[in-house]
XYZ file of C-alpha atoms in Angstrom:
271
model
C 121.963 74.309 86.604
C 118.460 74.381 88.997
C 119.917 78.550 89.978
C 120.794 79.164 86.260
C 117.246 78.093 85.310
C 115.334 79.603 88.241
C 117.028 83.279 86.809
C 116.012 82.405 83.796
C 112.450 81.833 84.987
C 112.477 84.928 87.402
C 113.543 87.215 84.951
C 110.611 86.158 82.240
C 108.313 86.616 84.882
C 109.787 90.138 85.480
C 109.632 90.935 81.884
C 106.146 89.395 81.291
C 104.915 92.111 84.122
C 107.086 94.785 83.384
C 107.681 94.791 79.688
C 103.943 96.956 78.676
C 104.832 99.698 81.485
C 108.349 99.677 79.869
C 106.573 100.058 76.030
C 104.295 103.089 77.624
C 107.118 104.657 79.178
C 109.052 104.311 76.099
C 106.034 105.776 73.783
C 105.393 108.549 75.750
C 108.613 110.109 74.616
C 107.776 109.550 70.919
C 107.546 112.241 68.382
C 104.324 110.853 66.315
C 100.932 112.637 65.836
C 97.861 110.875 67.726
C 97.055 109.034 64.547
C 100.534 107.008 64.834
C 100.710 106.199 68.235
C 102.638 103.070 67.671
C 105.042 104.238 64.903
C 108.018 105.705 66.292
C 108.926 109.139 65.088
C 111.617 110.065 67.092
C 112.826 111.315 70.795
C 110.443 114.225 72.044
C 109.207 115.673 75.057
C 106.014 116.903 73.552
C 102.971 115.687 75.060
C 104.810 116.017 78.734
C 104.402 119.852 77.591
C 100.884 119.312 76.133
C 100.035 117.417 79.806
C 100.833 119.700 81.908
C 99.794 122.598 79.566
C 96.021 120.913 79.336
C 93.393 122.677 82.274
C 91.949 119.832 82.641
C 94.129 117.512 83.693
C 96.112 120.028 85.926
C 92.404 120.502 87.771
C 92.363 116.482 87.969
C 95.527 116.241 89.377
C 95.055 119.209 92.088
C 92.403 117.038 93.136
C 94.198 113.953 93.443
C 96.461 115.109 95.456
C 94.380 117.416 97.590
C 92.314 114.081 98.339
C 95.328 112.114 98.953
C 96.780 114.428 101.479
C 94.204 115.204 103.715
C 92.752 111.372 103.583
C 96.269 110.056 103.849
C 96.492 112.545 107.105
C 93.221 112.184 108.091
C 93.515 107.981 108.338
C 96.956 108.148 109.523
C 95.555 109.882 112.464
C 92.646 107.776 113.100
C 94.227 104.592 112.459
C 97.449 105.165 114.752
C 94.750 105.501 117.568
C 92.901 102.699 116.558
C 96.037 100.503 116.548
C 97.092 101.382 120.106
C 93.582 100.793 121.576
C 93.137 97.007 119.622
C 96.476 96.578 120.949
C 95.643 97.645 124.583
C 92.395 95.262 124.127
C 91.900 91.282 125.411
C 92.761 88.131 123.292
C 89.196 87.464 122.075
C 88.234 91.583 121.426
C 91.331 92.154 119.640
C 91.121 88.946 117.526
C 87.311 90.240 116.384
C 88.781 93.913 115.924
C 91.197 92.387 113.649
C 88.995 90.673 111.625
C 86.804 93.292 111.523
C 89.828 95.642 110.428
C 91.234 93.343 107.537
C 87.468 92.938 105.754
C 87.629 95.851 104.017
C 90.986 94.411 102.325
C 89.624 91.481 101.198
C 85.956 92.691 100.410
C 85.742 93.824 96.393
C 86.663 97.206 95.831
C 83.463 97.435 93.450
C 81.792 96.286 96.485
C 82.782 99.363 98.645
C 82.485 102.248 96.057
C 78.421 100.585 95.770
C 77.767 100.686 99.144
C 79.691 103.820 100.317
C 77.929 105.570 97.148
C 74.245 104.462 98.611
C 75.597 105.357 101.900
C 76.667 108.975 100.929
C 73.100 109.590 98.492
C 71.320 108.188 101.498
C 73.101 110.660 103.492
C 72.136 113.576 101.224
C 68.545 113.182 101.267
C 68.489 112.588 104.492
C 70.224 115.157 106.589
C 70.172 117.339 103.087
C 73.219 119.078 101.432
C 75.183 118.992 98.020
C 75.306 116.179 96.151
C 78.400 114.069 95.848
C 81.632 115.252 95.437
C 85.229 116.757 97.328
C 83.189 115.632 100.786
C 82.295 112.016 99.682
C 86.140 111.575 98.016
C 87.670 112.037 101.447
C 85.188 110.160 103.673
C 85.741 107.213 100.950
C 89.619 107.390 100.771
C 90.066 107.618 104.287
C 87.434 104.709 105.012
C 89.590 102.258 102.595
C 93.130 103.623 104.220
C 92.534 103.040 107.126
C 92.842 99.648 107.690
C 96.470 99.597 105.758
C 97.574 102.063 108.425
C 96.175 100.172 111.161
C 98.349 97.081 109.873
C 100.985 99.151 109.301
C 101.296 100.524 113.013
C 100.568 97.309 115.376
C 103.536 95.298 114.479
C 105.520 98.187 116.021
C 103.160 98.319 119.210
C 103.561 94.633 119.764
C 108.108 94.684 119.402
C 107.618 98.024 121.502
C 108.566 96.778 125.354
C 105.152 97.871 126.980
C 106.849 98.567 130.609
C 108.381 101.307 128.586
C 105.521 103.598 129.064
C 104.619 102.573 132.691
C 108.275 103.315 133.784
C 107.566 106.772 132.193
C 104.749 107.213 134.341
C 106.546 106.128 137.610
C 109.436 108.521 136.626
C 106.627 111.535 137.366
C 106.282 112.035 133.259
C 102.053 112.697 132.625
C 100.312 110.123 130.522
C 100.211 112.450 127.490
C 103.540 113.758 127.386
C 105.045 110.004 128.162
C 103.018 108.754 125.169
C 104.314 111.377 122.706
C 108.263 111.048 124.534
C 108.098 107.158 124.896
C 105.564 105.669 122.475
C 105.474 107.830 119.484
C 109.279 107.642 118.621
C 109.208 104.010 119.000
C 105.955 103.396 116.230
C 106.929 106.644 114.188
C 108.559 104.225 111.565
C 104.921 102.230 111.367
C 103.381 105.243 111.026
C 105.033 106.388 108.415
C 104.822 104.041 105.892
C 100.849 103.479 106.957
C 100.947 107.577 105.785
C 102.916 106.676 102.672
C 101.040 103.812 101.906
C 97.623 105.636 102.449
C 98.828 108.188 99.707
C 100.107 105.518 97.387
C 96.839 103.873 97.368
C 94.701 107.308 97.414
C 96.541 108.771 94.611
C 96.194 105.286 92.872
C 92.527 104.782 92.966
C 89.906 104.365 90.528
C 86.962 102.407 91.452
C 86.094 103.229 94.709
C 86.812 107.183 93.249
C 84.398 106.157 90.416
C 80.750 105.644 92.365
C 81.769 108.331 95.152
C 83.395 111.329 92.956
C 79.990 112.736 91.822
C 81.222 115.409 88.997
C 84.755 115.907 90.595
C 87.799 114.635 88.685
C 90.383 113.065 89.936
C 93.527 111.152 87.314
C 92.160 107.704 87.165
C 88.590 109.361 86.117
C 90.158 111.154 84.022
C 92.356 108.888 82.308
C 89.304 106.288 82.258
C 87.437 109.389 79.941
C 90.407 110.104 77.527
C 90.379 105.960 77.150
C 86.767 106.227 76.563
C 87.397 108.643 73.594
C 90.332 108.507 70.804
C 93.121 107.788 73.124
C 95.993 110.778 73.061
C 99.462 110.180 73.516
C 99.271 112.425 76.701
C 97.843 109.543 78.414
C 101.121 107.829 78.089
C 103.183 110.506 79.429
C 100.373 110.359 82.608
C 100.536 107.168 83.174
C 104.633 107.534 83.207
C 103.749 110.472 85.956
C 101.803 108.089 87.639
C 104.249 105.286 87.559
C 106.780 107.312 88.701
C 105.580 108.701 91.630
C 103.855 105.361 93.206
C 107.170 103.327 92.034
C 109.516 106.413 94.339
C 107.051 106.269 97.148
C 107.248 102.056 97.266
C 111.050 102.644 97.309
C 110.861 104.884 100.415
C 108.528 102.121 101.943
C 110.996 99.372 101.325
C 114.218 101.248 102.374
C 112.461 102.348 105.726
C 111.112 98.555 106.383
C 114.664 97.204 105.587
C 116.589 99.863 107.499
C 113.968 98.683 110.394
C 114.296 95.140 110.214
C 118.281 95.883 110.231
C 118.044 97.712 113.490
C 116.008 95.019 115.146
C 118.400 92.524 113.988
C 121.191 94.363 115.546
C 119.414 95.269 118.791
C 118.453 91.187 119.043
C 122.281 90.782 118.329
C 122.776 93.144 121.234
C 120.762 91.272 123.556
């Protein structure tokens, strides 16, 4: 009775979070004009075509992606190295580096688009230069990534065996070359889904976007416009875009962290 009732429970808590994306989804495929959004006319794939037929929004989404591909990159880099040297660091240091890293997680995300938007104008007038824009986007996207990928790579530092890459050293191989043939392979699955989840949160951002973008567009400024306005159907079929992509990209992060947590249970079982 308690399992048949805690199903019952779980899956009105599913549909109570899922059931408005599932009405969007669902409405984005209606045949209605804009003044019946909520009346359904029948199956159509209409305002997919008028999306990706409208300038705009094509130029919005070119730059989300250019800005979540280079900042995604940019922080994967960055924070990979910053993982192995808080790793390589003391008790005490490490435990203030890690604080350090996790406050912009926890700190307001209207917080961060204020401050890095008075940092960047400050910026401008001082050292001179366009105002903000493509520049600001990826300083900002890659300042609030890269903590995720930090997090995302030390848990595989600390399982990796650190004699590993000292016996690669005594066996003649050169620092560099025994970190990219010993290390890398062994945190390549934390860096990946730092990567993924960099882009996921990139492509997914609005407010920190907001106070940095200047005039540049990305989707979520975009979408917050449109919602500003009469609201078209084509936001729908965005949104369903949208939803899409960050719901495949979460899948890939789960499947990798399970496939993981399967090979460390059977290389424990080894042991």
């Amino acid at each position: 009775m308690k399992k048949v009732t805690a199903r019952i429970y779980t899956f009105l808590i599913f549909l109570f979070l899922y059931a408005p994306i599932f009405v969007l989804i669902v409405f984005s495929f209606n045949d209605s004009e804009t003044a019946s959004r909520t009346v359904w006319g029948g199956f159509s794939l209409r305002w997919y075509q008028k999306l990706f037929e409208d300038r705009l929004i094509l130029e919005a989404l070119r730059n989300t992606l250019l800005i979540a591909v280079v900042s995604a990159a940019a922080s994967t880099v960055l924070g990979t190295m910053a993982a192995i040297g808080i790793n390589s660091m003391k008790r005490l240091p490490r435990r203030i580096m890690m604080n350090i890293t996790n406050f912009p997680m926890v700190n307001p995300e209207i917080v961060t688009g204020v401050s890095l938007m008075l940092l960047f104008v400050s910026a401008v007038r001082l050292f001179g230069g366009r105002s903000l824009g493509m520049g600001s986007l990826f300083a900002a996207h890659i300042t609030f990534c890269l903590p995720y990928v930090i997090l995302s790579v030390l848990p595989k530092l600390r399982q990796m065996d650190s004699n590993l890459y000292e016996a690669a050293q005594d066996l003649g191989c050169p620092p560099v070359k025994a970190f990219f043939k010993v290390v890398l392979p062994e945190i390549m699955p934390g860096i990946v889904t730092g990567m993924i989840m960099a882009f996921t949160l990139s492509i997914d951002d609005f407010v920190i976007s907001y106070f940095t973008s200047g005039t540049t567009q990305t989707l979520p400024i975009y979408i917050y416009s449109m919602t500003r306005k009469r609201i078209s159907p084509e936001i729908n079929a965005l949104s369903t875009v949208l939803f899409a992509v960050v719901m495949v990209l979460l899948i890939i992060i789960n499947v990798r962290n399970f496939k993981d947590q399967n090979k460390s249970r059977k290389g424990e079982a080894a042991v």
